[in-house]
Amino acid sequence: AAAAPDVRVARALGPKGYAMARVSVITTAPDASLAATNDYGSQFMYRWTDRYLYSSLVDVTAGGNTTVTLSTDAGDFDVSVSLPAEGAAVRGVIIADPCSNNTYMTCEYGHLFQTYTHTPALLNAFVGDSSVSFWGIIGDNWYDQNGEISAQAFAQLSTAVKSKFLYVSPGNHDMWVDGSPLTAVDEDQFGNGFMQYYPQDTVATLTNDLFDFSVDPDASNVTFKRSAATDNFFSYSVVGNVGLILYTSVAEYSASLPSFDEACSFMAADDSVDVVLLTAHWNAPGDGAGLKMPPGELIHFVQKDLDSCGGLKDKMYFIEGHMHCNKVLQGGKGFLIAGQGMEGCGNYGFPVFQTTEDGRFQVLYFPVADSDGLDQYDDLMACLDSNGIDGCLSFAETWLDVEI
């Protein structure tokens, strides 16, 4: 049988409607059948051009499963997309900064934690769980310049995982593989490979077929004029009773305020939204991130400067990566989730963000291993395989448990 298509599923930008999703397929060769049946079909632009992307907005059923048939040259494949009802309790898994090898950057704990195989296996176990509706990788996604490392990781992921709603936001290494605009090289992807490999439904779709390709990375040798337009990375949507706002900290604060105002106004107008997760990669300015732009800072500025965001103060939390640790920030208002193999705190684990039927927002952290000798990977995986997440809560630390 032909291999299953390399699928991506994302939420549609909020104003397009709750029961809409973006379903995309990545291929390594042109596919006439996908081209004929999708709204968007193109060879990747600028970077990672050995790949092709086919993508469409599709209607999905809220509170149920929708079978989406993908017509490819190798045959038809069905993908099941499950969308919780509006306002329903939901569960998601979000990580950042996963590394798997030393091709471009040293994956400090990659060998100790066996991240090349363990991170995809953990994603399969956690995100593949029927209780999970969404997942995210918020930057420095496999420290990849040309797409090969990403493909190695995604080849290990199940179609069940790829069929869940994916949220991404680029990190500094997704712009410049060495991690800084000061050390950019011509071969860097400047966010272009990233945005096409993890297609989201962003504000760029409001004025473009799918992406804003207005910045040709090869048209200038001035580093700050080479990165993909920032509207390609701004998105906001709701799944169940959780809203997510994603953006890139490379953007300028003042220029971003209208988009944040739209996103917060959208969340505020939706009575079903109980939690809003403000999500981006950087945890501090620098390495390409502007002042006020890391989530842990931006959350306070937008709540002060925009009435729409200020009104969400009690519902809004932030998630960030960049500093390679897993820990609670600002007394439970934020979460750092980048302990995935790089140098730093030396911890490795998966955070689960969930709302409950009895009206609580919880963040549960499942430690997998650490540099001090903890290693419960085998035990945790065996438990998840037999019992699912709900049967393995004894492995988790409670990072947050509040009434909503």
Short mmCIF file of C-alpha atoms in Angstrom, two decimals:
data_model
loop_
_atom_site.label_atom_id
_atom_site.label_comp_id
_atom_site.label_asym_id
_atom_site.label_seq_id
_atom_site.Cartn_x
_atom_site.Cartn_y
_atom_site.Cartn_z
CA ALA A 1 0.00 0.00 0.00
CA ALA A 2 1.13 3.53 -0.66
CA ALA A 3 2.42 5.50 2.29
CA ALA A 4 -0.11 7.74 4.01
CA PRO A 5 0.13 11.39 2.97
CA ASP A 6 2.16 13.77 5.13
CA VAL A 7 -0.80 15.68 6.53
CA ARG A 8 -1.07 18.91 8.51
CA VAL A 9 -4.30 20.07 10.14
CA ALA A 10 -4.73 23.56 11.59
CA ARG A 11 -7.60 25.64 12.91
CA ALA A 12 -8.98 28.25 10.55
CA LEU A 13 -8.38 31.86 11.56
CA GLY A 14 -11.08 32.63 14.11
CA PRO A 15 -13.32 34.98 12.10
CA LYS A 16 -13.64 32.38 9.33
CA GLY A 17 -15.87 30.29 11.58
CA TYR A 18 -15.51 27.71 14.31
CA ALA A 19 -16.36 24.74 12.09
CA MET A 20 -13.53 25.41 9.65
CA ALA A 21 -10.11 23.80 9.46
CA ARG A 22 -7.11 24.01 7.18
CA VAL A 23 -6.05 20.61 5.87
CA SER A 24 -2.73 20.43 4.04
CA VAL A 25 -0.48 17.81 2.50
CA ILE A 26 3.30 18.02 2.02
CA THR A 27 4.81 16.01 -0.83
CA THR A 28 8.26 15.56 -2.34
CA ALA A 29 6.98 15.56 -5.92
CA PRO A 30 4.20 17.34 -7.79
CA ASP A 31 0.82 15.64 -7.36
CA ALA A 32 -1.77 16.38 -10.05
CA SER A 33 -4.66 14.92 -8.05
CA LEU A 34 -3.93 17.04 -5.00
CA ALA A 35 -3.44 20.06 -7.24
CA ALA A 36 -6.85 19.53 -8.84
CA THR A 37 -8.67 19.15 -5.52
CA ASN A 38 -7.09 21.84 -3.33
CA ASP A 39 -7.42 25.62 -3.14
CA TYR A 40 -3.67 26.05 -2.90
CA GLY A 41 -1.00 23.99 -4.59
CA SER A 42 2.58 25.04 -5.11
CA GLN A 43 6.19 24.06 -4.91
CA PHE A 44 7.68 25.60 -1.76
CA MET A 45 8.82 29.16 -2.43
CA TYR A 46 12.34 30.42 -1.67
CA ARG A 47 13.46 27.60 0.66
CA TRP A 48 12.95 23.84 1.07
CA THR A 49 11.97 23.89 -2.59
CA ASP A 50 12.29 20.13 -2.94
CA ARG A 51 8.82 19.99 -1.37
CA TYR A 52 5.28 20.80 -2.49
CA LEU A 53 2.30 22.00 -0.47
CA TYR A 54 -1.38 21.43 -1.17
CA SER A 55 -3.90 23.06 1.16
CA SER A 56 -7.60 23.83 1.55
CA LEU A 57 -10.04 25.20 4.05
CA VAL A 58 -12.60 22.51 4.86
CA ASP A 59 -15.85 22.38 6.78
CA VAL A 60 -15.67 20.15 9.83
CA THR A 61 -18.35 19.10 12.29
CA ALA A 62 -18.13 20.65 15.74
CA GLY A 63 -18.60 18.02 18.42
CA GLY A 64 -17.70 15.11 16.20
CA ASN A 65 -15.36 13.52 13.68
CA THR A 66 -15.18 14.57 10.04
CA THR A 67 -13.69 12.32 7.39
CA VAL A 68 -11.65 14.34 4.92
CA THR A 69 -10.77 12.42 1.76
CA LEU A 70 -7.46 13.36 0.22
CA SER A 71 -7.26 12.53 -3.47
CA THR A 72 -3.61 11.85 -4.38
CA ASP A 73 -1.93 10.34 -7.40
CA ALA A 74 -1.30 7.25 -5.24
CA GLY A 75 -4.99 6.91 -4.39
CA ASP A 76 -7.56 8.29 -1.99
CA PHE A 77 -6.74 8.55 1.71
CA ASP A 78 -9.17 9.36 4.50
CA VAL A 79 -8.12 11.56 7.39
CA SER A 80 -10.33 11.87 10.46
CA VAL A 81 -10.48 15.37 11.93
CA SER A 82 -12.03 15.65 15.39
CA LEU A 83 -13.29 19.05 16.52
CA PRO A 84 -14.66 19.45 20.05
CA ALA A 85 -17.93 21.30 20.46
CA GLU A 86 -17.71 25.03 21.10
CA GLY A 87 -17.10 25.57 24.79
CA ALA A 88 -16.20 21.93 25.44
CA ALA A 89 -13.40 20.90 27.76
CA VAL A 90 -10.25 20.18 25.76
CA ARG A 91 -6.71 18.89 26.14
CA GLY A 92 -3.56 19.85 24.25
CA VAL A 93 0.19 19.23 24.32
CA ILE A 94 2.67 22.01 23.52
CA ILE A 95 6.46 21.83 23.44
CA ALA A 96 9.26 24.01 22.12
CA ASP A 97 12.89 23.70 21.06
CA PRO A 98 12.97 19.97 20.27
CA CYS A 99 16.38 18.82 19.05
CA SER A 100 17.31 15.44 17.66
CA ASN A 101 20.90 15.63 16.42
CA ASN A 102 23.98 17.84 16.14
CA THR A 103 23.79 18.77 12.45
CA TYR A 104 23.59 22.54 13.00
CA MET A 105 23.49 23.00 16.76
CA THR A 106 24.67 20.78 19.61
CA CYS A 107 21.72 18.81 20.98
CA GLU A 108 23.30 18.68 24.43
CA TYR A 109 21.14 15.98 25.95
CA GLY A 110 20.04 14.35 22.72
CA HIS A 111 22.05 11.20 23.34
CA LEU A 112 21.21 10.95 27.06
CA PHE A 113 17.48 11.43 26.43
CA GLN A 114 17.49 9.66 23.02
CA THR A 115 15.43 12.51 21.64
CA TYR A 116 15.76 11.45 17.99
CA THR A 117 13.35 8.57 18.64
CA HIS A 118 11.88 9.44 22.05
CA THR A 119 10.39 12.83 21.18
CA PRO A 120 8.40 11.51 18.18
CA ALA A 121 7.39 8.46 20.25
CA LEU A 122 6.20 10.69 23.08
CA LEU A 123 4.27 12.83 20.60
CA ASN A 124 2.64 9.69 19.23
CA ALA A 125 1.69 8.57 22.75
CA PHE A 126 0.48 11.91 24.06
CA VAL A 127 -0.98 13.63 20.99
CA GLY A 128 -2.25 10.33 19.59
CA ASP A 129 -4.35 9.89 22.74
CA SER A 130 -8.04 10.21 21.87
CA SER A 131 -8.47 12.85 24.60
CA VAL A 132 -6.06 15.28 22.92
CA SER A 133 -7.44 17.81 20.43
CA PHE A 134 -4.46 20.02 19.67
CA TRP A 135 -0.69 20.14 19.85
CA GLY A 136 2.02 22.65 19.23
CA ILE A 137 5.73 23.09 18.62
CA ILE A 138 6.54 26.71 19.25
CA GLY A 139 9.87 27.34 17.66
CA ASP A 140 13.35 26.04 16.98
CA ASN A 141 11.58 23.06 15.48
CA TRP A 142 14.37 20.51 15.22
CA TYR A 143 17.04 23.16 14.53
CA ASP A 144 16.70 22.69 10.82
CA GLN A 145 18.07 24.74 7.95
CA ASN A 146 17.08 22.69 4.90
CA GLY A 147 14.10 20.56 5.98
CA GLU A 148 15.81 17.18 6.26
CA ILE A 149 15.80 16.94 10.06
CA SER A 150 12.13 17.97 10.20
CA ALA A 151 11.27 15.29 7.66
CA GLN A 152 13.08 12.67 9.74
CA ALA A 153 11.02 13.65 12.78
CA PHE A 154 7.69 13.83 10.97
CA ALA A 155 8.28 10.47 9.29
CA GLN A 156 8.09 8.98 12.78
CA LEU A 157 4.74 10.58 13.61
CA SER A 158 1.46 8.74 13.20
CA THR A 159 -1.33 10.01 10.97
CA ALA A 160 -3.41 10.21 14.17
CA VAL A 161 -1.01 12.84 15.49
CA LYS A 162 -0.83 14.72 12.21
CA SER A 163 -4.64 14.82 12.10
CA LYS A 164 -4.86 16.82 15.34
CA PHE A 165 -4.90 20.62 15.23
CA LEU A 166 -1.31 21.87 15.07
CA TYR A 167 -0.16 25.24 16.37
CA VAL A 168 3.32 26.60 15.61
CA SER A 169 5.31 29.78 16.04
CA PRO A 170 8.84 30.20 14.68
CA GLY A 171 11.94 30.58 16.83
CA ASN A 172 15.25 32.25 16.19
CA HIS A 173 16.75 29.05 14.78
CA ASP A 174 13.86 28.82 12.29
CA MET A 175 14.96 32.17 10.94
CA TRP A 176 18.75 31.82 11.18
CA VAL A 177 20.00 28.31 11.93
CA ASP A 178 22.82 29.59 14.13
CA GLY A 179 20.17 31.38 16.20
CA SER A 180 21.06 35.02 15.72
CA PRO A 181 20.50 37.57 12.95
CA LEU A 182 24.11 38.61 13.56
CA THR A 183 25.34 35.26 12.24
CA ALA A 184 22.84 34.79 9.39
CA VAL A 185 24.02 33.06 6.23
CA ASP A 186 22.51 32.95 2.76
CA GLU A 187 21.41 29.33 3.18
CA ASP A 188 19.21 30.19 6.17
CA GLN A 189 15.48 29.72 5.70
CA PHE A 190 14.41 33.06 7.24
CA GLY A 191 11.14 31.42 8.30
CA ASN A 192 10.15 30.39 4.77
CA GLY A 193 10.65 26.65 5.06
CA PHE A 194 9.01 26.73 8.48
CA MET A 195 5.82 28.48 7.45
CA GLN A 196 5.26 26.18 4.48
CA TYR A 197 6.15 22.98 6.33
CA TYR A 198 3.78 23.82 9.19
CA PRO A 199 1.00 25.63 7.31
CA GLN A 200 -1.24 27.66 9.60
CA ASP A 201 -4.27 29.77 8.77
CA THR A 202 -2.85 33.19 9.56
CA VAL A 203 -3.81 36.81 9.01
CA ALA A 204 -1.71 36.59 5.84
CA THR A 205 -4.50 34.48 4.31
CA LEU A 206 -6.84 37.47 4.44
CA THR A 207 -4.91 39.20 1.66
CA ASN A 208 -3.01 36.32 0.01
CA ASP A 209 -3.77 32.85 -1.34
CA LEU A 210 -2.08 31.40 1.75
CA PHE A 211 1.24 33.12 2.44
CA ASP A 212 2.67 36.60 2.19
CA PHE A 213 5.71 36.00 -0.01
CA SER A 214 6.46 39.72 -0.37
CA VAL A 215 9.89 39.33 1.25
CA ASP A 216 12.29 37.53 -1.05
CA PRO A 217 15.15 36.44 1.24
CA ASP A 218 17.59 36.64 -1.66
CA ALA A 219 16.68 40.18 -2.71
CA SER A 220 18.70 41.81 0.05
CA ASN A 221 21.83 41.10 2.03
CA VAL A 222 20.56 43.11 5.00
CA THR A 223 19.55 40.42 7.49
CA PHE A 224 16.51 42.21 8.90
CA LYS A 225 15.11 42.65 5.40
CA ARG A 226 15.30 38.94 4.65
CA SER A 227 12.89 37.31 7.11
CA ALA A 228 9.44 36.26 5.93
CA ALA A 229 6.70 38.81 6.53
CA THR A 230 5.48 38.59 10.13
CA ASP A 231 1.80 38.30 9.18
CA ASN A 232 2.61 34.74 8.11
CA PHE A 233 3.00 33.88 11.79
CA PHE A 234 0.05 35.66 13.41
CA SER A 235 -2.99 33.49 13.99
CA TYR A 236 -5.78 33.15 16.49
CA SER A 237 -8.50 30.57 16.89
CA VAL A 238 -10.51 28.58 19.40
CA VAL A 239 -10.73 24.87 20.12
CA GLY A 240 -13.36 23.88 22.67
CA ASN A 241 -13.21 26.54 25.38
CA VAL A 242 -9.55 27.45 24.81
CA GLY A 243 -8.40 30.29 22.57
CA LEU A 244 -4.87 30.49 21.25
CA ILE A 245 -3.05 33.53 19.91
CA LEU A 246 0.24 32.86 18.13
CA TYR A 247 2.72 35.34 16.72
CA THR A 248 6.43 35.93 16.17
CA SER A 249 8.53 38.09 18.47
CA VAL A 250 10.51 39.28 15.44
CA ALA A 251 7.60 41.62 14.76
CA GLU A 252 7.57 45.15 16.16
CA TYR A 253 5.28 45.84 19.09
CA SER A 254 3.57 48.97 17.80
CA ALA A 255 3.00 47.46 14.36
CA SER A 256 1.49 44.35 15.96
CA LEU A 257 -1.06 46.11 18.16
CA PRO A 258 -3.88 46.13 15.56
CA SER A 259 -3.58 42.35 15.16
CA PHE A 260 -3.55 41.78 18.92
CA ASP A 261 -6.58 44.04 19.23
CA GLU A 262 -8.43 41.96 16.63
CA ALA A 263 -7.43 38.71 18.32
CA CYS A 264 -8.38 39.85 21.81
CA SER A 265 -11.65 41.36 20.58
CA PHE A 266 -12.49 38.08 18.90
CA MET A 267 -11.78 36.11 22.09
CA ALA A 268 -13.68 38.57 24.26
CA ALA A 269 -16.76 38.35 22.03
CA ASP A 270 -16.87 34.54 22.29
CA ASP A 271 -18.67 33.52 25.49
CA SER A 272 -17.44 29.96 25.09
CA VAL A 273 -13.79 30.94 25.60
CA ASP A 274 -12.65 30.38 29.20
CA VAL A 275 -8.86 30.34 28.69
CA VAL A 276 -6.63 32.25 26.25
CA LEU A 277 -3.07 31.06 25.62
CA LEU A 278 -0.73 33.76 24.31
CA THR A 279 2.00 31.78 22.63
CA ALA A 280 5.33 32.52 20.95
CA HIS A 281 8.91 31.31 21.06
CA TRP A 282 11.22 33.83 22.72
CA ASN A 283 11.35 34.27 26.51
CA ALA A 284 13.42 37.49 26.35
CA PRO A 285 14.36 40.20 23.85
CA GLY A 286 17.45 39.57 21.74
CA ASP A 287 18.42 36.90 19.22
CA GLY A 288 16.07 38.70 16.84
CA ALA A 289 13.20 39.33 19.27
CA GLY A 290 12.06 42.92 19.74
CA LEU A 291 11.38 44.82 22.94
CA LYS A 292 8.06 43.96 24.62
CA MET A 293 7.57 41.03 22.22
CA PRO A 294 8.31 37.85 24.26
CA PRO A 295 4.99 36.50 25.63
CA GLY A 296 5.91 36.96 29.29
CA GLU A 297 6.41 40.67 28.64
CA LEU A 298 3.86 41.21 25.90
CA ILE A 299 0.98 39.85 28.00
CA HIS A 300 1.36 42.79 30.40
CA PHE A 301 1.85 45.44 27.73
CA VAL A 302 -1.14 44.46 25.58
CA GLN A 303 -3.38 44.22 28.62
CA LYS A 304 -2.35 47.76 29.54
CA ASP A 305 -2.40 49.24 26.03
CA LEU A 306 -5.48 47.50 24.60
CA ASP A 307 -8.85 47.42 26.36
CA SER A 308 -9.74 44.27 24.43
CA CYS A 309 -6.76 42.37 25.86
CA GLY A 310 -7.11 43.98 29.27
CA GLY A 311 -10.60 42.53 29.49
CA LEU A 312 -9.13 39.05 29.13
CA LYS A 313 -6.72 39.49 32.04
CA ASP A 314 -8.24 36.76 34.19
CA LYS A 315 -8.42 34.30 31.28
CA MET A 316 -5.04 34.89 29.67
CA TYR A 317 -1.88 32.88 30.23
CA PHE A 318 1.34 32.72 28.23
CA ILE A 319 3.50 29.94 26.84
CA GLU A 320 7.07 30.39 25.67
CA GLY A 321 10.26 28.54 24.82
CA HIS A 322 13.82 29.64 23.90
CA MET A 323 15.31 29.07 27.37
CA HIS A 324 15.75 25.33 27.48
CA CYS A 325 13.82 24.51 30.62
CA ASN A 326 10.42 23.25 31.66
CA LYS A 327 9.03 25.35 34.49
CA VAL A 328 6.23 27.57 35.77
CA LEU A 329 6.66 31.33 35.34
CA GLN A 330 5.21 34.41 37.04
CA GLY A 331 3.38 32.46 39.72
CA GLY A 332 1.36 30.39 37.30
CA LYS A 333 0.58 32.95 34.60
CA GLY A 334 3.13 31.47 32.24
CA PHE A 335 4.84 28.27 31.27
CA LEU A 336 8.29 27.61 29.83
CA ILE A 337 8.21 24.37 27.86
CA ALA A 338 11.55 24.17 26.06
CA GLY A 339 13.27 21.37 27.99
CA GLN A 340 13.46 19.05 24.99
CA GLY A 341 17.15 18.17 24.69
CA MET A 342 19.09 21.41 24.34
CA GLU A 343 21.55 22.76 26.91
CA GLY A 344 19.91 24.47 29.86
CA CYS A 345 18.13 23.07 32.90
CA GLY A 346 18.66 19.50 31.75
CA ASN A 347 15.03 18.49 32.16
CA TYR A 348 12.94 16.70 29.55
CA GLY A 349 9.20 16.31 29.74
CA PHE A 350 5.82 17.00 28.20
CA PRO A 351 3.30 19.59 29.43
CA VAL A 352 -0.43 18.96 29.00
CA PHE A 353 -2.80 21.94 28.95
CA GLN A 354 -6.39 21.04 29.71
CA THR A 355 -9.77 22.29 30.77
CA THR A 356 -12.07 19.99 32.69
CA GLU A 357 -15.78 19.28 32.58
CA ASP A 358 -16.10 20.66 36.13
CA GLY A 359 -14.71 24.05 35.13
CA ARG A 360 -11.00 24.01 35.84
CA PHE A 361 -7.88 24.92 33.85
CA GLN A 362 -4.97 22.63 34.58
CA VAL A 363 -1.39 22.35 33.38
CA LEU A 364 0.10 18.93 34.06
CA TYR A 365 3.79 18.29 33.51
CA PHE A 366 4.99 14.77 32.80
CA PRO A 367 8.74 14.52 33.57
CA VAL A 368 10.44 12.05 31.23
CA ALA A 369 14.11 12.34 32.17
CA ASP A 370 16.69 14.77 33.50
CA SER A 371 20.43 15.23 33.65
CA ASP A 372 20.49 14.22 37.33
CA GLY A 373 19.60 10.64 36.49
CA LEU A 374 15.80 10.53 36.34
CA ASP A 375 14.62 8.34 33.46
CA GLN A 376 11.02 7.17 33.49
CA TYR A 377 10.61 7.07 29.71
CA ASP A 378 10.02 3.31 29.53
CA ASP A 379 7.61 3.27 32.46
CA LEU A 380 5.68 6.29 31.20
CA MET A 381 5.42 4.96 27.65
CA ALA A 382 4.26 1.56 28.89
CA CYS A 383 1.60 3.26 31.00
CA LEU A 384 0.42 5.51 28.17
CA ASP A 385 0.28 2.55 25.80
CA SER A 386 -1.92 0.59 28.20
CA ASN A 387 -3.95 3.27 29.93
CA GLY A 388 -3.79 6.56 28.01
CA ILE A 389 -3.11 9.91 29.60
CA ASP A 390 -5.99 9.67 32.07
CA GLY A 391 -4.61 6.41 33.41
CA CYS A 392 -1.12 7.82 33.90
CA LEU A 393 -1.75 10.99 35.88
CA SER A 394 0.38 9.63 38.73
CA PHE A 395 3.41 10.43 36.56
CA ALA A 396 2.46 14.12 36.33
CA GLU A 397 3.31 17.16 38.40
CA THR A 398 0.49 19.70 38.74
CA TRP A 399 1.81 23.01 37.47
CA LEU A 400 -1.54 24.77 37.66
CA ASP A 401 -5.07 23.91 38.78
CA VAL A 402 -7.49 26.86 38.88
CA GLU A 403 -11.19 27.46 38.57
CA ILE A 404 -12.29 29.12 35.34
#
